[in-house]
Short mmCIF file of C-alpha atoms and ligand atoms in Angstrom, two decimals:
data_model
loop_
_atom_site.label_atom_id
_atom_site.label_comp_id
_atom_site.label_asym_id
_atom_site.label_seq_id
_atom_site.Cartn_x
_atom_site.Cartn_y
_atom_site.Cartn_z
CA MET A 911 30.13 8.75 15.08
CA SER A 912 27.12 6.47 14.80
CA GLY A 913 29.14 3.27 14.37
CA PHE A 914 26.72 2.19 11.63
CA ALA A 915 27.27 1.39 7.95
CA VAL A 916 24.56 1.16 5.28
CA ASN A 917 25.68 -2.38 4.41
CA GLN A 918 24.40 -3.59 7.77
CA ILE A 919 20.91 -3.60 6.26
CA ALA A 920 21.85 -7.03 4.86
CA ASP A 921 23.28 -8.37 8.12
CA PRO A 922 20.75 -10.82 9.63
CA THR A 923 22.18 -10.41 13.14
CA LEU A 924 21.08 -6.76 13.20
CA TYR A 925 17.46 -7.96 13.17
CA GLY A 926 18.11 -10.15 16.19
CA ASP A 927 18.70 -7.01 18.31
CA PRO A 928 15.57 -4.80 18.12
CA GLN A 929 17.05 -1.78 19.92
CA ARG A 930 20.08 -1.66 17.71
CA LEU A 931 17.87 -2.17 14.66
CA GLN A 932 15.81 0.92 15.56
CA GLN A 933 18.98 2.95 16.17
CA PHE A 934 20.21 1.87 12.76
CA TYR A 935 16.89 2.83 11.12
CA ASP A 936 17.00 6.26 12.86
CA TRP A 937 20.49 6.87 11.57
CA LEU A 938 19.58 5.74 8.06
CA ARG A 939 16.47 7.94 7.80
CA ARG A 940 18.27 10.96 9.22
CA GLU A 941 21.69 10.75 7.59
CA HIS A 942 21.22 8.63 4.46
CA PRO A 943 17.61 8.70 3.23
CA VAL A 944 18.75 7.48 -0.20
CA ALA A 945 21.77 5.28 0.44
CA TRP A 946 23.93 3.04 -1.74
CA ALA A 947 24.58 -0.39 -0.25
CA ASP A 948 27.12 -2.88 -1.52
CA PRO A 949 27.35 -5.58 1.15
CA GLU A 950 29.66 -8.50 0.57
CA GLY A 951 27.85 -11.46 -0.96
CA PHE A 952 24.96 -9.40 -2.36
CA ARG A 953 24.36 -7.47 -5.59
CA PRO A 954 24.47 -3.75 -4.76
CA PHE A 955 21.27 -1.74 -4.29
CA TRP A 956 19.83 1.56 -3.08
CA VAL A 957 18.08 1.83 0.27
CA VAL A 958 15.12 4.22 0.74
CA SER A 959 13.94 4.57 4.33
CA ARG A 960 11.67 7.61 4.73
CA HIS A 961 7.89 7.18 4.78
CA ALA A 962 7.16 9.89 2.17
CA ASP A 963 9.88 8.64 -0.19
CA ILE A 964 8.68 5.04 -0.13
CA ARG A 965 5.14 6.20 -0.91
CA GLU A 966 6.47 8.33 -3.77
CA LEU A 967 8.26 5.32 -5.31
CA GLU A 968 5.41 2.86 -4.68
CA ARG A 969 3.04 5.21 -6.53
CA GLN A 970 5.13 4.83 -9.70
CA PRO A 971 5.20 1.07 -10.32
CA GLU A 972 6.02 1.53 -14.01
CA ILE A 973 9.37 3.07 -12.97
CA PHE A 974 9.86 0.88 -9.90
CA ASN A 975 8.99 -2.65 -11.03
CA ALA A 976 8.33 -5.39 -8.52
CA GLY A 977 10.14 -8.18 -10.36
CA PRO A 978 12.40 -10.01 -10.75
CA ARG A 979 14.57 -9.01 -7.74
CA MET A 980 11.91 -9.12 -5.08
CA THR A 981 13.77 -9.38 -1.77
CA LEU A 982 17.33 -9.28 -0.53
CA LEU A 983 18.96 -12.66 -1.16
CA PRO A 984 22.66 -13.60 -1.11
CA ILE A 985 24.19 -14.04 -4.59
CA PRO A 986 24.64 -17.84 -4.26
CA VAL A 987 20.95 -18.18 -3.34
CA GLU A 988 19.91 -16.06 -6.34
CA GLN A 989 22.21 -18.08 -8.61
CA ALA A 990 20.83 -21.38 -7.37
CA ASN A 991 17.28 -20.07 -7.84
CA VAL A 992 17.99 -18.91 -11.41
CA ALA A 993 19.64 -22.25 -12.27
CA ILE A 994 16.85 -24.37 -10.83
CA PHE A 995 13.74 -22.22 -10.99
CA GLY A 996 14.65 -19.70 -13.74
CA VAL A 997 14.08 -16.61 -11.55
CA GLU A 998 16.14 -14.96 -8.79
CA SER A 999 13.30 -15.06 -6.29
CA GLY A 1000 12.94 -18.85 -6.73
CA VAL A 1001 9.18 -18.72 -6.91
CA PHE A 1002 7.13 -16.31 -9.02
CA PRO A 1003 4.43 -14.90 -6.75
CA LEU A 1004 2.21 -11.82 -7.06
CA THR A 1005 4.86 -9.77 -5.31
CA ALA A 1006 7.24 -10.28 -8.28
CA MET A 1007 4.70 -9.43 -11.03
CA ASP A 1008 3.97 -6.13 -12.73
CA GLY A 1009 1.38 -4.25 -14.78
CA ALA A 1010 -1.73 -5.77 -16.33
CA HIS A 1011 -0.60 -9.33 -15.65
CA HIS A 1012 -0.18 -8.61 -11.95
CA GLN A 1013 -3.66 -7.05 -11.87
CA ALA A 1014 -5.21 -10.07 -13.63
CA MET A 1015 -3.49 -12.47 -11.23
CA ARG A 1016 -4.43 -10.43 -8.17
CA ALA A 1017 -8.04 -10.22 -9.40
CA LEU A 1018 -8.41 -14.01 -9.08
CA THR A 1019 -8.48 -13.83 -5.28
CA GLN A 1020 -8.96 -10.11 -4.60
CA ASP A 1021 -12.70 -10.40 -3.93
CA PHE A 1022 -12.14 -13.12 -1.40
CA PHE A 1023 -9.93 -10.78 0.68
CA LEU A 1024 -12.20 -7.71 0.57
CA PRO A 1025 -13.41 -6.51 4.01
CA LYS A 1026 -17.05 -7.43 3.23
CA ASN A 1027 -16.06 -11.05 2.52
CA ILE A 1028 -13.43 -11.29 5.26
CA ARG A 1029 -16.12 -10.19 7.73
CA LYS A 1030 -17.99 -13.41 6.91
CA LEU A 1031 -15.06 -15.31 8.44
CA GLU A 1032 -15.31 -13.39 11.71
CA SER A 1033 -17.03 -16.05 13.80
CA ALA A 1034 -14.85 -18.89 12.41
CA ILE A 1035 -11.70 -16.88 13.20
CA ALA A 1036 -13.00 -15.99 16.68
CA LYS A 1037 -13.49 -19.72 17.33
CA HIS A 1038 -9.91 -20.49 16.30
CA ALA A 1039 -8.64 -17.64 18.49
CA THR A 1040 -10.63 -18.84 21.50
CA ALA A 1041 -9.38 -22.41 21.01
CA PHE A 1042 -5.74 -21.32 20.77
CA VAL A 1043 -5.94 -19.16 23.89
CA ALA A 1044 -7.67 -22.07 25.67
CA ARG A 1045 -4.59 -24.19 24.86
CA MET A 1046 -2.66 -21.93 27.22
CA ALA A 1047 -4.79 -23.29 30.07
CA GLN A 1048 -3.33 -26.72 29.45
CA ASP A 1049 0.20 -25.42 29.95
CA GLU A 1050 -0.11 -24.78 33.69
CA GLY A 1051 0.36 -21.03 33.66
CA SER A 1052 3.42 -20.79 31.42
CA CYS A 1053 4.21 -21.25 27.76
CA ASP A 1054 6.17 -19.82 24.88
CA LEU A 1055 3.65 -17.43 23.38
CA ALA A 1056 5.44 -17.51 20.02
CA THR A 1057 6.22 -21.17 19.45
CA ASP A 1058 3.33 -22.73 21.38
CA ILE A 1059 0.49 -20.43 20.35
CA ALA A 1060 1.03 -17.48 18.02
CA PHE A 1061 2.75 -19.29 15.15
CA TRP A 1062 0.02 -21.91 14.99
CA TYR A 1063 -3.08 -19.77 15.06
CA PRO A 1064 -2.60 -17.68 11.86
CA LEU A 1065 -1.35 -20.83 10.17
CA ARG A 1066 -4.66 -22.54 11.02
CA VAL A 1067 -6.55 -19.58 9.57
CA ALA A 1068 -4.40 -19.51 6.40
CA MET A 1069 -4.82 -23.25 5.93
CA ALA A 1070 -8.58 -23.03 6.46
CA ILE A 1071 -8.80 -20.28 3.82
CA LEU A 1072 -6.66 -22.16 1.36
CA GLY A 1073 -8.52 -25.38 2.14
CA ILE A 1074 -5.59 -27.41 3.45
CA ASP A 1075 -6.29 -30.19 5.92
CA GLU A 1076 -5.36 -29.82 9.58
CA GLN A 1077 -2.97 -32.78 9.55
CA ASP A 1078 -0.71 -30.99 7.02
CA GLU A 1079 -0.34 -27.85 9.14
CA ALA A 1080 2.83 -28.79 10.99
CA ARG A 1081 4.55 -29.53 7.69
CA MET A 1082 3.52 -26.14 6.27
CA LEU A 1083 4.65 -24.30 9.39
CA ARG A 1084 8.04 -25.97 9.27
CA LEU A 1085 8.44 -25.19 5.55
CA THR A 1086 7.51 -21.51 6.07
CA HIS A 1087 9.94 -21.07 8.94
CA GLU A 1088 12.58 -22.75 6.85
CA LEU A 1089 11.88 -20.49 3.89
CA PHE A 1090 11.91 -17.17 5.75
CA GLY A 1091 14.54 -18.16 8.30
CA ALA A 1092 17.08 -19.52 5.80
CA SER A 1093 19.75 -17.04 6.90
CA ASP A 1094 19.41 -18.13 10.54
CA PRO A 1095 21.70 -21.11 11.32
CA ALA A 1096 19.26 -22.18 14.04
CA VAL A 1097 16.59 -22.69 11.39
CA ARG A 1098 18.66 -24.06 8.48
CA ARG A 1099 18.60 -27.80 7.69
CA PRO A 1100 21.73 -29.47 9.08
CA GLY A 1101 24.67 -29.81 6.72
CA LEU A 1102 23.20 -27.57 3.99
CA SER A 1103 24.41 -24.16 2.80
CA GLU A 1104 21.80 -21.37 2.70
CA ALA A 1105 21.38 -21.90 -1.07
CA GLU A 1106 21.06 -25.69 -0.80
CA HIS A 1107 18.63 -25.27 2.07
CA ILE A 1108 16.32 -22.92 0.11
CA VAL A 1109 16.34 -25.20 -2.92
CA ALA A 1110 15.44 -28.23 -0.76
CA VAL A 1111 12.62 -26.32 0.96
CA LYS A 1112 11.17 -25.14 -2.35
CA GLN A 1113 11.21 -28.63 -3.75
CA ASP A 1114 9.14 -29.76 -0.78
CA TYR A 1115 6.66 -26.96 -1.48
CA ILE A 1116 6.37 -28.04 -5.14
CA ALA A 1117 5.56 -31.64 -4.19
CA PHE A 1118 2.97 -30.52 -1.65
CA PHE A 1119 1.07 -28.11 -3.91
CA ASP A 1120 1.20 -30.24 -7.08
CA ALA A 1121 -0.99 -32.74 -5.26
CA ILE A 1122 -3.42 -29.95 -4.21
CA THR A 1123 -3.72 -28.65 -7.81
CA ARG A 1124 -4.55 -32.10 -9.18
CA ASP A 1125 -7.16 -32.58 -6.48
CA ARG A 1126 -8.92 -29.19 -6.92
CA GLN A 1127 -8.96 -29.40 -10.70
CA ALA A 1128 -10.76 -32.74 -10.36
CA ASN A 1129 -12.90 -31.77 -7.33
CA PRO A 1130 -13.40 -27.98 -7.01
CA ARG A 1131 -14.28 -26.66 -3.51
CA GLU A 1132 -15.21 -23.29 -1.97
CA ASP A 1133 -11.63 -22.38 -1.07
CA VAL A 1134 -8.73 -20.23 -2.27
CA ALA A 1135 -6.82 -23.32 -3.48
CA THR A 1136 -9.64 -23.92 -6.00
CA LEU A 1137 -9.44 -20.27 -7.20
CA ILE A 1138 -5.71 -20.78 -7.78
CA ALA A 1139 -5.91 -24.31 -9.25
CA THR A 1140 -8.62 -23.36 -11.76
CA GLY A 1141 -7.84 -19.62 -12.27
CA MET A 1142 -7.39 -18.27 -15.82
CA PRO A 1143 -5.79 -14.79 -15.41
CA GLY A 1144 -6.93 -12.63 -18.34
CA GLY A 1145 -8.47 -15.78 -19.88
CA ALA A 1146 -5.10 -17.57 -20.21
CA GLU A 1147 -3.76 -20.67 -18.50
CA MET A 1148 -1.44 -19.99 -15.53
CA SER A 1149 2.10 -21.34 -15.74
CA ALA A 1150 3.18 -23.98 -13.20
CA GLU A 1151 5.60 -21.47 -11.60
CA GLU A 1152 2.90 -18.83 -11.29
CA ARG A 1153 0.52 -21.30 -9.70
CA LEU A 1154 3.15 -22.47 -7.21
CA GLY A 1155 4.06 -18.85 -6.43
CA TYR A 1156 0.39 -18.06 -5.78
CA TYR A 1157 -0.05 -20.94 -3.36
CA VAL A 1158 3.19 -20.13 -1.58
CA ILE A 1159 2.30 -16.47 -1.08
CA VAL A 1160 -1.22 -17.16 0.19
CA ALA A 1161 0.03 -20.00 2.40
CA THR A 1162 3.03 -18.17 3.79
CA ALA A 1163 2.39 -14.39 3.64
CA GLY A 1164 -0.08 -14.51 6.49
CA HIS A 1165 1.41 -16.55 9.28
CA ASP A 1166 4.89 -15.51 10.34
CA THR A 1167 3.80 -11.91 9.69
CA THR A 1168 0.56 -12.04 11.69
CA ALA A 1169 2.23 -14.11 14.41
CA ALA A 1170 5.02 -11.52 14.70
CA SER A 1171 2.46 -8.74 15.20
CA ILE A 1172 0.59 -10.74 17.84
CA VAL A 1173 3.71 -11.64 19.84
CA GLY A 1174 5.34 -8.24 19.32
CA GLY A 1175 2.06 -6.52 20.22
CA MET A 1176 1.94 -8.50 23.48
CA GLN A 1177 5.58 -7.65 24.21
CA ALA A 1178 4.79 -3.96 23.64
CA LEU A 1179 1.86 -4.19 26.12
CA LEU A 1180 4.18 -5.81 28.69
CA ASP A 1181 6.81 -3.13 28.12
CA ASN A 1182 4.14 -0.40 28.50
CA PRO A 1183 1.88 -1.54 31.37
CA GLU A 1184 -0.16 1.68 31.24
CA GLN A 1185 -1.11 0.80 27.63
CA MET A 1186 -2.10 -2.72 28.75
CA ALA A 1187 -4.30 -1.18 31.48
CA LEU A 1188 -5.80 1.27 28.97
CA LEU A 1189 -6.70 -1.52 26.56
CA LYS A 1190 -8.28 -3.63 29.31
CA ALA A 1191 -10.31 -0.65 30.50
CA HIS A 1192 -11.26 0.44 26.97
CA PRO A 1193 -11.84 -2.55 24.71
CA GLU A 1194 -13.21 -0.11 22.12
CA LEU A 1195 -9.55 0.81 21.47
CA MET A 1196 -8.92 -2.70 20.11
CA LYS A 1197 -8.84 -1.62 16.45
CA THR A 1198 -6.37 1.23 16.97
CA PHE A 1199 -4.28 -1.06 19.21
CA VAL A 1200 -4.13 -3.69 16.46
CA ASN A 1201 -2.99 -1.16 13.87
CA GLU A 1202 -0.38 0.18 16.30
CA ALA A 1203 0.88 -3.36 16.98
CA ILE A 1204 1.35 -3.82 13.23
CA ARG A 1205 3.14 -0.46 12.87
CA TRP A 1206 5.30 -1.22 15.91
CA THR A 1207 6.37 -4.67 14.78
CA ALA A 1208 6.51 -4.08 10.96
CA PRO A 1209 7.15 -7.79 10.41
CA VAL A 1210 7.95 -7.32 6.69
CA LYS A 1211 11.16 -5.34 6.88
CA HIS A 1212 11.53 -4.70 3.15
CA PHE A 1213 10.64 -5.43 -0.45
CA MET A 1214 12.86 -4.54 -3.41
CA ARG A 1215 12.01 -2.72 -6.63
CA ASN A 1216 13.77 -2.79 -10.00
CA VAL A 1217 14.41 0.64 -11.52
CA THR A 1218 13.30 0.88 -15.19
CA GLN A 1219 14.32 4.51 -15.93
CA ASP A 1220 16.60 7.08 -14.32
CA TYR A 1221 14.99 8.78 -11.33
CA THR A 1222 16.34 11.45 -9.00
CA LEU A 1223 15.50 11.46 -5.29
CA HIS A 1224 17.15 13.81 -2.75
CA GLY A 1225 19.85 14.62 -5.31
CA GLN A 1226 20.77 10.95 -5.93
CA THR A 1227 20.15 9.44 -9.34
CA LEU A 1228 18.83 5.91 -9.34
CA ARG A 1229 19.74 4.51 -12.77
CA ALA A 1230 17.69 2.23 -14.99
CA GLY A 1231 18.77 -1.31 -14.11
CA ASP A 1232 19.51 -0.45 -10.46
CA HIS A 1233 17.64 -2.05 -7.58
CA VAL A 1234 16.12 -0.30 -4.59
CA LEU A 1235 15.21 -1.67 -1.19
CA LEU A 1236 12.11 -0.10 0.38
CA SER A 1237 12.69 -0.21 4.11
CA PHE A 1238 9.17 -0.60 5.54
CA GLY A 1239 10.78 -1.26 8.91
CA ALA A 1240 12.38 2.20 8.95
CA ALA A 1241 9.35 3.98 7.47
CA THR A 1242 6.97 2.81 10.21
CA ARG A 1243 8.99 4.75 12.82
CA ASP A 1244 9.59 7.87 10.71
CA PRO A 1245 9.09 10.94 12.97
CA GLU A 1246 8.07 12.95 9.89
CA ALA A 1247 5.05 10.68 9.52
CA PHE A 1248 4.15 9.87 13.16
CA GLY A 1249 4.08 12.00 16.29
CA ASP A 1250 6.06 10.27 19.05
CA ALA A 1251 7.07 7.67 16.48
CA ASP A 1252 9.06 5.70 19.07
CA CYS A 1253 6.16 5.50 21.52
CA PHE A 1254 3.75 2.61 21.49
CA ARG A 1255 0.31 4.23 21.69
CA ILE A 1256 -2.75 2.03 21.42
CA ASP A 1257 -5.02 5.02 20.75
CA ARG A 1258 -2.97 6.36 17.84
CA ALA A 1259 -5.70 7.65 15.58
CA LEU A 1260 -3.71 8.71 12.50
CA ASN A 1261 -1.69 5.63 11.75
CA ASN A 1262 -1.04 5.43 8.05
CA HIS A 1263 1.96 3.15 8.44
CA LEU A 1264 3.64 1.27 5.62
CA ALA A 1265 3.83 -2.13 7.30
CA PHE A 1266 1.42 -3.41 4.62
CA GLY A 1267 3.27 -1.60 1.83
CA HIS A 1268 1.57 0.78 -0.58
CA GLY A 1269 0.45 0.97 -4.22
CA PRO A 1270 -0.55 -1.94 -6.47
CA HIS A 1271 1.14 -4.55 -4.26
CA THR A 1272 -0.41 -3.38 -0.98
CA CYS A 1273 -0.95 -6.42 1.22
CA LEU A 1274 -3.88 -8.41 -0.08
CA GLY A 1275 -4.44 -9.97 3.34
CA GLN A 1276 -4.38 -6.81 5.47
CA TYR A 1277 -8.04 -6.99 6.54
CA LEU A 1278 -7.67 -10.66 7.35
CA ALA A 1279 -4.50 -9.97 9.37
CA LYS A 1280 -6.23 -7.22 11.37
CA LEU A 1281 -9.24 -9.40 12.03
CA GLU A 1282 -7.03 -12.26 13.22
CA ILE A 1283 -5.01 -10.08 15.59
CA GLU A 1284 -8.15 -8.44 16.96
CA ALA A 1285 -9.78 -11.85 17.52
CA PHE A 1286 -6.68 -13.11 19.30
CA PHE A 1287 -6.47 -10.27 21.81
CA THR A 1288 -10.24 -10.32 22.37
CA ALA A 1289 -10.05 -14.04 23.19
CA PHE A 1290 -6.94 -13.44 25.29
CA PHE A 1291 -8.52 -10.79 27.55
CA ALA A 1292 -11.66 -12.95 27.84
CA GLN A 1293 -9.67 -15.87 29.28
CA ILE A 1294 -6.41 -14.58 30.80
CA ALA A 1295 -6.23 -12.27 33.83
CA THR A 1296 -2.51 -11.47 34.07
CA ILE A 1297 0.59 -12.10 31.99
CA ALA A 1298 4.30 -11.50 32.69
CA PRO A 1299 7.60 -12.35 30.99
CA ALA A 1300 9.24 -15.63 32.05
CA GLY A 1301 12.47 -15.00 30.16
CA PRO A 1302 13.86 -12.67 27.51
CA PRO A 1303 12.24 -12.65 24.07
CA ILE A 1304 14.40 -13.90 21.19
CA TYR A 1305 14.21 -12.22 17.78
CA THR A 1306 14.65 -13.88 14.37
CA GLU A 1307 17.89 -13.03 12.62
CA GLY A 1308 16.46 -12.25 9.19
CA SER A 1309 16.30 -9.15 6.99
CA PHE A 1310 12.97 -9.95 5.29
CA VAL A 1311 10.19 -11.22 7.60
CA SER A 1312 11.29 -11.09 11.20
CA GLY A 1313 10.15 -10.49 14.75
CA ILE A 1314 10.04 -12.31 18.08
CA ARG A 1315 10.50 -16.04 17.54
CA SER A 1316 10.44 -17.07 21.21
CA MET A 1317 8.62 -15.36 24.11
CA PRO A 1318 8.40 -17.28 27.39
CA VAL A 1319 5.50 -16.01 29.52
CA ARG A 1320 3.71 -16.77 32.81
CA TYR A 1321 0.04 -16.02 33.21
CA SER A 1322 -3.05 -16.60 35.30
CA ARG A 1323 -6.48 -17.44 34.01
CA LEU A 1324 -9.59 -15.43 34.79
C1 HEM B 396 1.87 -8.37 0.28
C2 HEM B 396 2.78 -7.22 4.91
C3 HEM B 396 -0.53 -10.47 6.41
C4 HEM B 396 -1.18 -11.84 1.82
C5 HEM B 396 2.38 -7.77 1.42
C6 HEM B 396 3.37 -6.71 1.41
C7 HEM B 396 3.64 -6.39 2.71
C8 HEM B 396 2.80 -7.25 3.54
C9 HEM B 396 4.61 -5.35 3.22
C10 HEM B 396 4.05 -6.08 0.18
C11 HEM B 396 3.44 -4.73 -0.10
C12 HEM B 396 4.19 -3.91 -1.13
O1 HEM B 396 5.05 -4.45 -1.86
O2 HEM B 396 3.91 -2.70 -1.22
C13 HEM B 396 1.97 -8.01 5.72
C14 HEM B 396 1.90 -7.93 7.17
C15 HEM B 396 0.97 -8.83 7.59
C16 HEM B 396 0.46 -9.50 6.40
C17 HEM B 396 2.74 -6.98 8.03
C18 HEM B 396 0.49 -9.16 8.99
C19 HEM B 396 0.58 -8.36 10.03
C20 HEM B 396 -1.02 -11.10 5.29
C21 HEM B 396 -2.07 -12.09 5.31
C22 HEM B 396 -2.23 -12.50 4.02
C23 HEM B 396 -1.31 -11.74 3.18
C24 HEM B 396 -2.84 -12.58 6.54
C25 HEM B 396 -3.22 -13.54 3.61
C26 HEM B 396 -3.12 -14.35 2.63
C27 HEM B 396 -0.40 -11.03 1.02
C28 HEM B 396 -0.33 -11.14 -0.43
C29 HEM B 396 0.55 -10.15 -0.87
C30 HEM B 396 1.00 -9.43 0.32
C31 HEM B 396 -1.05 -12.18 -1.29
C32 HEM B 396 0.98 -9.84 -2.31
C33 HEM B 396 0.15 -8.75 -2.90
C34 HEM B 396 0.61 -8.35 -4.29
O3 HEM B 396 1.82 -8.41 -4.59
O4 HEM B 396 -0.25 -7.94 -5.09
N1 HEM B 396 2.03 -8.07 2.72
N2 HEM B 396 1.09 -8.97 5.30
N3 HEM B 396 -0.59 -10.90 4.00
N4 HEM B 396 0.40 -9.99 1.44
FE1 HEM B 396 0.64 -9.41 3.35
#
């Protein structure tokens, strides 16, 4: 008896307990690789959890569409989104688009995110990383690595890339936490249901980005906001929803995710002191460490796909009109894909994890994320001599983007 049920995939509290979450993923991959879930309060869906199976589905985007059911949301939230925004996901970002239109939209910013262009940002990102680690010095040897440092740094980078001024950062950080943490009562706005909360947060996003669009159309700059404000995908005007969705994904996709890999990567080094020592002694392992930290933390736990024609997988038939949850969280620890999948190994050479997804929607910002994490740990080891926990880490209770949200630490400077 495992004590698990497939429906727990939708239970936010499961994600607040990382050990139990991994036990659940193990059970799912082993016993129910293609599982039917029908949790109360959600529309039913399939769950696919093995690495090879997710890749198989992601390679067939014409059968497994990205939109319109993009992530797991409670029915009242979906209903409120449809009523107010016309689409279940509330916004209409790249992640909910398909086919030629998705390609044309992605092409507007794709060049910007290519490794050769991201590399040009290396020294600017290193400066931000150094400045954020230097902030730790002001906190007299202790801080919350998540809330004081790691959440702010990728946000600064995302805002710099978009072209948003520094004084608006705190507002964006709060809105992003509110958006992704809507199921967590600690995050939700007081007195609002989850649906009301999400609607209120999205309205704040709309007001914020409408002002940016007007500004960039009148005064173009060298930033991603200008590419979005003036972009004509396939030669046609973008709809207001598409433009908002584009801003929201570029503004939000990169910070809670990257922050979760930084904080979770640090936690993994503390839990495995021999790996910490190895990294300090061999800084040339930084790149494989960063990729392992991303595999280990898999901050994006899932995306959903919409089935357009019947498809059989491990003897189960997914019918046209069904929905399927791709469990990236489970796939990144699949023992069929990784030797010692449950060991954190900074020198893992073959590390083709699915934390960035796969296929046409593969994370646009993956090179940027890796560069940011690498710059952070490089700056960290250049300024900090020792680090130790100063209290237990606390994990976000959320089934979509989640990880450590609070990590008290003590440290000494070099
Ligand atoms: C899409 C993960 C950082 C921008 C995605 C997807 C995942 C993901 C799983 C969906 C892939 C799929 O459906 O197959 C992550 C993780 C990150 C990270 C784990 C950090 C460790 C970033 C950063 C940016 C970014 C820094 C910068 C803007 C995007 C965009 C998409 C995306 C725009 C949508 C791509 C599309 O649908 O065509 N990411 N991401 N991400 N990510 Fe990231």
